[in-house]
């Protein structure tokens, strides 16, 4: 390389915070290329992939190119990255071999030796080609000769790697891989690949992390290479391609070197951090190392990564401080425990505070110095990241944590020094944020900065109190000396803020200079803070600042200004339920009201404080005596009344009425006992306690009896009142309940739990802004009610705690009395409970006398004595001697009275007053009951026995169903589903001495028995059966049963078949009585019978009165047997027995047993020459479905009315089952022809509904069943053929006239031989 004619001084190209690249060789050459190089290098980004799975990032590389000097190479143990040269470049444009051998080679050798001596392997040789020099040199060798020589001389170990950046390759890189290194995806061997340069660098870099194999040996270059740059100063496509290849190579080499050295630095840093438990480990040394890493990230404009480094340092130091507070301290923390001598606040206007950094490096920094420097660096990075509001948030956390850390480390801090430091720091952060944001952004993000304003206001207030700037007399000499010391600790103002008119330093110095200046600055800060809090909806915080402002005004003797803020704060605390702040604010408010002379408000606040449990006993007594002293002073000079709410003075717990149902009659006494819990700490003498009562008369009040009122009142007469929450009378119940849920956060890598907590889901409801309204501490405004009805109790001393007070009154006027208001007077001070809730009332009634008669049992039974209770409610009437009840006698009911009967008199409260004997006198028409004397509003009760004569309803005809009796006369039919007792009502008229009108009562008696009768036949013999069923719940003893004929027949005899004279009949059971009818001559057509039986309850041995027997009257008609019906089934011819499925012969014979009688004389009777005949209809029915009737099953026959006349009918039946089968039923009916005018309802209507008849006009004696169709098949035919024609009538024969002689007969049926399934009928 040709030496320049004049020596060129060394030039160092510097740029702050950029990776250093040294330049050796031809400096003039590099100087000419540098502008283009510095402009093109950062233009295109590179993808930076880091180890440990960190996300890749795109970065723009810039470099600080400096002249190569040996002094720049890092010494052993030097870990500084900012001064570390990441790449060394040698520049040459030599194109002559002789010149290369003479100068360039030696210079390169020296340069290489220096790099080897310092173990630096990141170097690059750049050969710049110049076509103009080639043309001037006639003996120049081809261009590759110099490159080959350099490669052979200095890259001999990488002789198989060569990069040619020239236009001949058309932008591609020729990569020659040695046979000893496999290519990715291929076999070992020598291969030639053509790839784009950018793809080559990306592939190389992406596989160059510490966890991947070293692939650099696979490509035609290494970190140390020789690069050819062709005509860099020309403007041609070839030059541009050469530049692109060179810049890509340079960026890749820089990034690889940077990644390698940074990774090594991080490993060393981790190793140093892991030694933190070893003795001698220094946090300051480690701080400088990790900050060096942060500087590197900042140098690469990776501000987020740089911020992470400072956050890790912050967390590490905070953890050590916490451990120190727990007793586990590190030795190096003693350097930070030295007393604080300077408190000039945070410095945020410099990117790096070198002064404090030097203190940390020399281990001379205090805790505040370390925290200040650390936060200044965080602030700078956050502002680079455009996150100014996070600066405010972190600043507030820092200031609070520093205060606690100073306490934990027990650092000696002069009084007020920390307040100065916090105040200056708050303003410094706010001004720093204002400097990088416009006014619109600041106004829209007040929520982030208002905390700093509030904290600065609080600290300025503390400084004012400390320096005597708030006292009424002003600062004294001691305060002035303290102020001078605090200002001295601030030091001189920093140069960067010296020219600022409103710097934090100037503001603090001015505020501490005089009382007026302090007041101005403090009020400005307070009002600004309140306005900010209000604008963002943080009303509670605004009221808190206002409370401090009120305290300031109180110290400045301006209570009228303080009251507004105290009322506002108290309202907010009451609405949200903060107990202790309420108490503290009330104390301040009481003092303010006392200074302002607001007597009523002061007394109200004093009563609240006297009952406040959060105050000490002495404080509570002080406020209580304030009230009592005012009352005693005003007692001598009476004036207007001062009305205060009751809840602070005393609380109503419960109320008890006597009588307990709170119902009293006119003239009666009523007492009201209340329990009042005094909230005062000392006994209080109350002149008068009164309850104002509201009286009302209801329209329907005359209907309310004592009994009705008692049912609608509480049983015990005690009314409990809910305990009031005195500090929070309205707010607590309106707040919703907390809705809490658990929160867990797990690590995404190993699913381990690393965070847990509780989240309130409805915090927006709990912390929402309360509705504005009147102050909760405003005067109560309760008015004393003036009325005619007042319950009073005078001269009462209320002890602390529960007190019982009794009011007594006498009821005068009937109506409803409502307790409205409770008042207690202490001199002119009246404590009033404006509304007593829940509603409390007592009733005064005026009642008319009443008589009530009711049975003692659920139902009265006829025939036996039953007790009836008489209840006389005297009401306003006084029963005198000689007064009596006159009862009209009823023929079928007797009123019984025993000599020992007594009347009991009760008071209105059901307390027994007296008893007296009862006299009952009876005559034919009236029974008189003499009443004993009884006062008004009492109740008289006595019992009498009544007896109803038993009798059953008369029944006519025959009945085979139990309980079917048709009641008559005064009996009522109460039959429903099942067997129910018949009832009878007896109405009794009673004349009472207090009324001119008679009272009619009805007593309902139930018949204990249900009776039915039936006629039984056995051929011509007749029997009468009477069934007596006990329908009641009692057991009876039956005796002396009789059945007599009440007719005029003398020949008829009734022979009883029951041998027992007495029988016991249990509840819900029946007893049957049977008599046989015998006669010698022709019996009467009907029989009139009267059944009677004696009875008595089985549980009673002897009754006081003799009981009348139970009677039952009935009538039996047509009981003589006229016809005998017999059926017989014969097997088929040639068979001995009937078989299933085979037709058998059924013969039905109807025999007349007697001659013509009165019962035969009806429409069916036909007179012949020799005899009379009647028409009968027979029907064969098998209801059990054992037989199938084949052919005609019914027919009409003409039966001669003569003894022993017989008619036989033959038909075929088929047995359906095997076994002993009962015979089919044979029914007989009277057949009444269609010309009959008889239209009575027939008992066979149910049969006619299912069967229709086809009647021939010429029916002769031989008419058989051919004229009668089957039941189911003839319905539609008859209805269509004979519609509108008069139909014949059927009438069933009475049970006594037809006797079935085959009843109970069974026929043996055997199964057929070919049946596969055998069905056997068992009856």
mmCIF file with all atom_site columns, C-alpha atoms in Angstrom, residues 129-272:
data_model
loop_
_atom_site.group_PDB
_atom_site.id
_atom_site.type_symbol
_atom_site.label_atom_id
_atom_site.label_alt_id
_atom_site.label_comp_id
_atom_site.label_asym_id
_atom_site.label_entity_id
_atom_site.label_seq_id
_atom_site.pdbx_PDB_ins_code
_atom_site.Cartn_x
_atom_site.Cartn_y
_atom_site.Cartn_z
_atom_site.occupancy
_atom_site.B_iso_or_equiv
_atom_site.pdbx_formal_charge
_atom_site.auth_seq_id
_atom_site.auth_comp_id
_atom_site.auth_asym_id
_atom_site.auth_atom_id
_atom_site.pdbx_PDB_model_num
ATOM 1   C CA . UNK A 1 129 ? -10.698 -2.875  -6.024  1.00 0.00 ? 129 UNK A CA 1
ATOM 2   C CA . UNK A 1 130 ? -10.281 0.227   -8.123  1.00 0.00 ? 130 UNK A CA 1
ATOM 3   C CA . UNK A 1 131 ? -10.484 -0.050  -11.887 1.00 0.00 ? 131 UNK A CA 1
ATOM 4   C CA . UNK A 1 132 ? -8.597  3.244   -12.350 1.00 0.00 ? 132 UNK A CA 1
ATOM 5   C CA . UNK A 1 133 ? -5.547  1.875   -10.568 1.00 0.00 ? 133 UNK A CA 1
ATOM 6   C CA . UNK A 1 134 ? -5.717  -1.297  -12.616 1.00 0.00 ? 134 UNK A CA 1
ATOM 7   C CA . UNK A 1 135 ? -5.532  0.700   -15.811 1.00 0.00 ? 135 UNK A CA 1
ATOM 8   C CA . UNK A 1 136 ? -2.532  2.672   -14.542 1.00 0.00 ? 136 UNK A CA 1
ATOM 9   C CA . UNK A 1 137 ? -0.632  -0.536  -13.682 1.00 0.00 ? 137 UNK A CA 1
ATOM 10  C CA . UNK A 1 138 ? 0.420   -2.297  -16.876 1.00 0.00 ? 138 UNK A CA 1
ATOM 11  C CA . UNK A 1 139 ? 2.120   -5.215  -15.157 1.00 0.00 ? 139 UNK A CA 1
ATOM 12  C CA . UNK A 1 140 ? -0.722  -5.868  -12.755 1.00 0.00 ? 140 UNK A CA 1
ATOM 13  C CA . UNK A 1 141 ? -1.720  -9.427  -12.208 1.00 0.00 ? 141 UNK A CA 1
ATOM 14  C CA . UNK A 1 142 ? -5.325  -10.614 -12.358 1.00 0.00 ? 142 UNK A CA 1
ATOM 15  C CA . UNK A 1 143 ? -7.469  -9.325  -9.517  1.00 0.00 ? 143 UNK A CA 1
ATOM 16  C CA . UNK A 1 144 ? -7.628  -12.590 -7.715  1.00 0.00 ? 144 UNK A CA 1
ATOM 17  C CA . UNK A 1 145 ? -3.922  -12.819 -7.168  1.00 0.00 ? 145 UNK A CA 1
ATOM 18  C CA . UNK A 1 146 ? -3.832  -10.398 -4.165  1.00 0.00 ? 146 UNK A CA 1
ATOM 19  C CA . UNK A 1 147 ? -6.851  -12.087 -2.657  1.00 0.00 ? 147 UNK A CA 1
ATOM 20  C CA . UNK A 1 148 ? -5.223  -15.458 -3.127  1.00 0.00 ? 148 UNK A CA 1
ATOM 21  C CA . UNK A 1 149 ? -2.054  -14.274 -1.470  1.00 0.00 ? 149 UNK A CA 1
ATOM 22  C CA . UNK A 1 150 ? -3.912  -12.835 1.472   1.00 0.00 ? 150 UNK A CA 1
ATOM 23  C CA . UNK A 1 151 ? -5.882  -16.053 1.730   1.00 0.00 ? 151 UNK A CA 1
ATOM 24  C CA . UNK A 1 152 ? -2.764  -18.162 1.594   1.00 0.00 ? 152 UNK A CA 1
ATOM 25  C CA . UNK A 1 153 ? -0.867  -15.974 4.031   1.00 0.00 ? 153 UNK A CA 1
ATOM 26  C CA . UNK A 1 154 ? -3.518  -15.248 6.618   1.00 0.00 ? 154 UNK A CA 1
ATOM 27  C CA . UNK A 1 155 ? -6.428  -17.597 5.969   1.00 0.00 ? 155 UNK A CA 1
ATOM 28  C CA . UNK A 1 156 ? -4.457  -20.769 5.371   1.00 0.00 ? 156 UNK A CA 1
ATOM 29  C CA . UNK A 1 157 ? -6.495  -22.651 7.960   1.00 0.00 ? 157 UNK A CA 1
ATOM 30  C CA . UNK A 1 158 ? -9.613  -21.611 6.093   1.00 0.00 ? 158 UNK A CA 1
ATOM 31  C CA . UNK A 1 159 ? -8.100  -22.136 2.650   1.00 0.00 ? 159 UNK A CA 1
ATOM 32  C CA . UNK A 1 160 ? -11.177 -24.001 1.483   1.00 0.00 ? 160 UNK A CA 1
ATOM 33  C CA . UNK A 1 161 ? -13.458 -21.055 2.277   1.00 0.00 ? 161 UNK A CA 1
ATOM 34  C CA . UNK A 1 162 ? -13.622 -18.049 0.094   1.00 0.00 ? 162 UNK A CA 1
ATOM 35  C CA . UNK A 1 163 ? -16.216 -15.415 -0.570  1.00 0.00 ? 163 UNK A CA 1
ATOM 36  C CA . UNK A 1 164 ? -16.182 -13.641 -3.887  1.00 0.00 ? 164 UNK A CA 1
ATOM 37  C CA . UNK A 1 165 ? -18.401 -10.617 -4.046  1.00 0.00 ? 165 UNK A CA 1
ATOM 38  C CA . UNK A 1 166 ? -18.370 -9.668  -7.686  1.00 0.00 ? 166 UNK A CA 1
ATOM 39  C CA . UNK A 1 167 ? -20.691 -9.143  -10.577 1.00 0.00 ? 167 UNK A CA 1
ATOM 40  C CA . UNK A 1 168 ? -19.637 -12.418 -12.178 1.00 0.00 ? 168 UNK A CA 1
ATOM 41  C CA . UNK A 1 169 ? -21.527 -14.413 -9.534  1.00 0.00 ? 169 UNK A CA 1
ATOM 42  C CA . UNK A 1 170 ? -24.733 -12.484 -10.239 1.00 0.00 ? 170 UNK A CA 1
ATOM 43  C CA . UNK A 1 171 ? -25.452 -11.914 -6.567  1.00 0.00 ? 171 UNK A CA 1
ATOM 44  C CA . UNK A 1 172 ? -25.005 -15.549 -5.585  1.00 0.00 ? 172 UNK A CA 1
ATOM 45  C CA . UNK A 1 173 ? -22.501 -17.004 -3.150  1.00 0.00 ? 173 UNK A CA 1
ATOM 46  C CA . UNK A 1 174 ? -20.473 -20.036 -4.064  1.00 0.00 ? 174 UNK A CA 1
ATOM 47  C CA . UNK A 1 175 ? -20.183 -22.269 -1.050  1.00 0.00 ? 175 UNK A CA 1
ATOM 48  C CA . UNK A 1 176 ? -17.629 -25.028 -1.152  1.00 0.00 ? 176 UNK A CA 1
ATOM 49  C CA . UNK A 1 177 ? -18.103 -27.562 1.623   1.00 0.00 ? 177 UNK A CA 1
ATOM 50  C CA . UNK A 1 178 ? -15.235 -29.836 2.619   1.00 0.00 ? 178 UNK A CA 1
ATOM 51  C CA . UNK A 1 179 ? -15.811 -33.565 2.427   1.00 0.00 ? 179 UNK A CA 1
ATOM 52  C CA . UNK A 1 180 ? -15.293 -33.917 6.148   1.00 0.00 ? 180 UNK A CA 1
ATOM 53  C CA . UNK A 1 181 ? -18.329 -31.762 7.004   1.00 0.00 ? 181 UNK A CA 1
ATOM 54  C CA . UNK A 1 182 ? -21.812 -32.979 6.057   1.00 0.00 ? 182 UNK A CA 1
ATOM 55  C CA . UNK A 1 183 ? -24.252 -30.579 4.485   1.00 0.00 ? 183 UNK A CA 1
ATOM 56  C CA . UNK A 1 184 ? -27.644 -30.384 6.133   1.00 0.00 ? 184 UNK A CA 1
ATOM 57  C CA . UNK A 1 185 ? -29.916 -32.891 4.522   1.00 0.00 ? 185 UNK A CA 1
ATOM 58  C CA . UNK A 1 186 ? -27.166 -34.510 2.413   1.00 0.00 ? 186 UNK A CA 1
ATOM 59  C CA . UNK A 1 187 ? -24.377 -37.061 2.573   1.00 0.00 ? 187 UNK A CA 1
ATOM 60  C CA . UNK A 1 188 ? -20.731 -36.263 3.379   1.00 0.00 ? 188 UNK A CA 1
ATOM 61  C CA . UNK A 1 189 ? -18.879 -35.125 0.337   1.00 0.00 ? 189 UNK A CA 1
ATOM 62  C CA . UNK A 1 190 ? -17.930 -32.152 -1.680  1.00 0.00 ? 190 UNK A CA 1
ATOM 63  C CA . UNK A 1 191 ? -20.911 -30.240 -2.998  1.00 0.00 ? 191 UNK A CA 1
ATOM 64  C CA . UNK A 1 192 ? -21.396 -26.870 -4.592  1.00 0.00 ? 192 UNK A CA 1
ATOM 65  C CA . UNK A 1 193 ? -24.496 -24.942 -3.546  1.00 0.00 ? 193 UNK A CA 1
ATOM 66  C CA . UNK A 1 194 ? -25.804 -21.715 -5.023  1.00 0.00 ? 194 UNK A CA 1
ATOM 67  C CA . UNK A 1 195 ? -27.985 -19.725 -2.601  1.00 0.00 ? 195 UNK A CA 1
ATOM 68  C CA . UNK A 1 196 ? -28.961 -16.141 -2.164  1.00 0.00 ? 196 UNK A CA 1
ATOM 69  C CA . UNK A 1 197 ? -26.632 -14.252 0.157   1.00 0.00 ? 197 UNK A CA 1
ATOM 70  C CA . UNK A 1 198 ? -29.450 -13.063 2.454   1.00 0.00 ? 198 UNK A CA 1
ATOM 71  C CA . UNK A 1 199 ? -30.726 -16.609 2.814   1.00 0.00 ? 199 UNK A CA 1
ATOM 72  C CA . UNK A 1 200 ? -27.197 -17.757 3.579   1.00 0.00 ? 200 UNK A CA 1
ATOM 73  C CA . UNK A 1 201 ? -26.766 -15.310 6.413   1.00 0.00 ? 201 UNK A CA 1
ATOM 74  C CA . UNK A 1 202 ? -30.195 -16.042 7.813   1.00 0.00 ? 202 UNK A CA 1
ATOM 75  C CA . UNK A 1 203 ? -29.508 -19.788 7.754   1.00 0.00 ? 203 UNK A CA 1
ATOM 76  C CA . UNK A 1 204 ? -26.089 -19.296 9.272   1.00 0.00 ? 204 UNK A CA 1
ATOM 77  C CA . UNK A 1 205 ? -27.334 -17.008 12.007  1.00 0.00 ? 205 UNK A CA 1
ATOM 78  C CA . UNK A 1 206 ? -30.411 -19.060 12.814  1.00 0.00 ? 206 UNK A CA 1
ATOM 79  C CA . UNK A 1 207 ? -28.179 -22.043 13.562  1.00 0.00 ? 207 UNK A CA 1
ATOM 80  C CA . UNK A 1 208 ? -25.475 -20.159 15.357  1.00 0.00 ? 208 UNK A CA 1
ATOM 81  C CA . UNK A 1 209 ? -26.965 -20.175 18.846  1.00 0.00 ? 209 UNK A CA 1
ATOM 82  C CA . UNK A 1 210 ? -25.196 -21.861 21.691  1.00 0.00 ? 210 UNK A CA 1
ATOM 83  C CA . UNK A 1 211 ? -27.431 -24.941 21.637  1.00 0.00 ? 211 UNK A CA 1
ATOM 84  C CA . UNK A 1 212 ? -26.886 -25.695 17.924  1.00 0.00 ? 212 UNK A CA 1
ATOM 85  C CA . UNK A 1 213 ? -23.800 -27.251 16.306  1.00 0.00 ? 213 UNK A CA 1
ATOM 86  C CA . UNK A 1 214 ? -21.277 -24.894 14.761  1.00 0.00 ? 214 UNK A CA 1
ATOM 87  C CA . UNK A 1 215 ? -22.208 -24.670 11.088  1.00 0.00 ? 215 UNK A CA 1
ATOM 88  C CA . UNK A 1 216 ? -19.723 -22.053 10.185  1.00 0.00 ? 216 UNK A CA 1
ATOM 89  C CA . UNK A 1 217 ? -17.342 -24.709 8.935   1.00 0.00 ? 217 UNK A CA 1
ATOM 90  C CA . UNK A 1 218 ? -19.922 -25.730 6.319   1.00 0.00 ? 218 UNK A CA 1
ATOM 91  C CA . UNK A 1 219 ? -19.743 -22.457 4.459   1.00 0.00 ? 219 UNK A CA 1
ATOM 92  C CA . UNK A 1 220 ? -17.160 -20.548 2.521   1.00 0.00 ? 220 UNK A CA 1
ATOM 93  C CA . UNK A 1 221 ? -16.446 -18.069 5.293   1.00 0.00 ? 221 UNK A CA 1
ATOM 94  C CA . UNK A 1 222 ? -15.786 -17.791 8.974   1.00 0.00 ? 222 UNK A CA 1
ATOM 95  C CA . UNK A 1 223 ? -15.639 -14.916 11.391  1.00 0.00 ? 223 UNK A CA 1
ATOM 96  C CA . UNK A 1 224 ? -12.217 -14.142 9.885   1.00 0.00 ? 224 UNK A CA 1
ATOM 97  C CA . UNK A 1 225 ? -12.420 -13.606 6.189   1.00 0.00 ? 225 UNK A CA 1
ATOM 98  C CA . UNK A 1 226 ? -11.166 -11.712 3.196   1.00 0.00 ? 226 UNK A CA 1
ATOM 99  C CA . UNK A 1 227 ? -13.746 -9.644  1.355   1.00 0.00 ? 227 UNK A CA 1
ATOM 100 C CA . UNK A 1 228 ? -13.446 -7.882  -1.983  1.00 0.00 ? 228 UNK A CA 1
ATOM 101 C CA . UNK A 1 229 ? -15.280 -4.567  -2.457  1.00 0.00 ? 229 UNK A CA 1
ATOM 102 C CA . UNK A 1 230 ? -15.310 -3.436  -6.087  1.00 0.00 ? 230 UNK A CA 1
ATOM 103 C CA . UNK A 1 231 ? -15.267 0.281   -6.925  1.00 0.00 ? 231 UNK A CA 1
ATOM 104 C CA . UNK A 1 232 ? -17.211 1.383   -3.838  1.00 0.00 ? 232 UNK A CA 1
ATOM 105 C CA . UNK A 1 233 ? -17.353 5.024   -4.916  1.00 0.00 ? 233 UNK A CA 1
ATOM 106 C CA . UNK A 1 234 ? -18.862 4.427   -8.335  1.00 0.00 ? 234 UNK A CA 1
ATOM 107 C CA . UNK A 1 235 ? -22.557 4.466   -9.148  1.00 0.00 ? 235 UNK A CA 1
ATOM 108 C CA . UNK A 1 236 ? -23.097 1.272   -11.041 1.00 0.00 ? 236 UNK A CA 1
ATOM 109 C CA . UNK A 1 237 ? -25.042 -1.930  -10.677 1.00 0.00 ? 237 UNK A CA 1
ATOM 110 C CA . UNK A 1 238 ? -21.870 -3.899  -10.090 1.00 0.00 ? 238 UNK A CA 1
ATOM 111 C CA . UNK A 1 239 ? -20.854 -1.534  -7.323  1.00 0.00 ? 239 UNK A CA 1
ATOM 112 C CA . UNK A 1 240 ? -24.281 -1.754  -5.732  1.00 0.00 ? 240 UNK A CA 1
ATOM 113 C CA . UNK A 1 241 ? -24.205 -5.542  -5.769  1.00 0.00 ? 241 UNK A CA 1
ATOM 114 C CA . UNK A 1 242 ? -20.759 -5.496  -4.255  1.00 0.00 ? 242 UNK A CA 1
ATOM 115 C CA . UNK A 1 243 ? -21.951 -3.152  -1.516  1.00 0.00 ? 243 UNK A CA 1
ATOM 116 C CA . UNK A 1 244 ? -24.976 -5.335  -0.777  1.00 0.00 ? 244 UNK A CA 1
ATOM 117 C CA . UNK A 1 245 ? -22.849 -8.418  -0.378  1.00 0.00 ? 245 UNK A CA 1
ATOM 118 C CA . UNK A 1 246 ? -20.344 -6.596  1.782   1.00 0.00 ? 246 UNK A CA 1
ATOM 119 C CA . UNK A 1 247 ? -22.994 -5.003  4.039   1.00 0.00 ? 247 UNK A CA 1
ATOM 120 C CA . UNK A 1 248 ? -24.782 -8.305  4.518   1.00 0.00 ? 248 UNK A CA 1
ATOM 121 C CA . UNK A 1 249 ? -21.505 -9.930  5.445   1.00 0.00 ? 249 UNK A CA 1
ATOM 122 C CA . UNK A 1 250 ? -20.638 -7.101  7.825   1.00 0.00 ? 250 UNK A CA 1
ATOM 123 C CA . UNK A 1 251 ? -24.034 -7.167  9.548   1.00 0.00 ? 251 UNK A CA 1
ATOM 124 C CA . UNK A 1 252 ? -23.854 -10.919 9.979   1.00 0.00 ? 252 UNK A CA 1
ATOM 125 C CA . UNK A 1 253 ? -20.351 -10.830 11.398  1.00 0.00 ? 253 UNK A CA 1
ATOM 126 C CA . UNK A 1 254 ? -21.288 -8.037  13.768  1.00 0.00 ? 254 UNK A CA 1
ATOM 127 C CA . UNK A 1 255 ? -24.415 -9.837  14.946  1.00 0.00 ? 255 UNK A CA 1
ATOM 128 C CA . UNK A 1 256 ? -22.602 -13.134 15.400  1.00 0.00 ? 256 UNK A CA 1
ATOM 129 C CA . UNK A 1 257 ? -19.834 -11.483 17.356  1.00 0.00 ? 257 UNK A CA 1
ATOM 130 C CA . UNK A 1 258 ? -22.308 -9.540  19.398  1.00 0.00 ? 258 UNK A CA 1
ATOM 131 C CA . UNK A 1 259 ? -24.389 -12.654 20.144  1.00 0.00 ? 259 UNK A CA 1
ATOM 132 C CA . UNK A 1 260 ? -21.336 -14.660 21.115  1.00 0.00 ? 260 UNK A CA 1
ATOM 133 C CA . UNK A 1 261 ? -19.879 -12.041 23.430  1.00 0.00 ? 261 UNK A CA 1
ATOM 134 C CA . UNK A 1 262 ? -23.234 -11.082 24.900  1.00 0.00 ? 262 UNK A CA 1
ATOM 135 C CA . UNK A 1 263 ? -24.043 -14.709 25.640  1.00 0.00 ? 263 UNK A CA 1
ATOM 136 C CA . UNK A 1 264 ? -20.726 -15.139 27.383  1.00 0.00 ? 264 UNK A CA 1
ATOM 137 C CA . UNK A 1 265 ? -21.343 -11.957 29.335  1.00 0.00 ? 265 UNK A CA 1
ATOM 138 C CA . UNK A 1 266 ? -24.790 -13.162 30.463  1.00 0.00 ? 266 UNK A CA 1
ATOM 139 C CA . UNK A 1 267 ? -23.332 -16.476 31.584  1.00 0.00 ? 267 UNK A CA 1
ATOM 140 C CA . UNK A 1 268 ? -20.707 -14.678 33.628  1.00 0.00 ? 268 UNK A CA 1
ATOM 141 C CA . UNK A 1 269 ? -23.386 -12.416 35.090  1.00 0.00 ? 269 UNK A CA 1
ATOM 142 C CA . UNK A 1 270 ? -25.537 -15.391 36.131  1.00 0.00 ? 270 UNK A CA 1
ATOM 143 C CA . UNK A 1 271 ? -22.524 -17.012 37.704  1.00 0.00 ? 271 UNK A CA 1
ATOM 144 C CA . UNK A 1 272 ? -21.890 -13.850 39.681  1.00 0.00 ? 272 UNK A CA 1
#
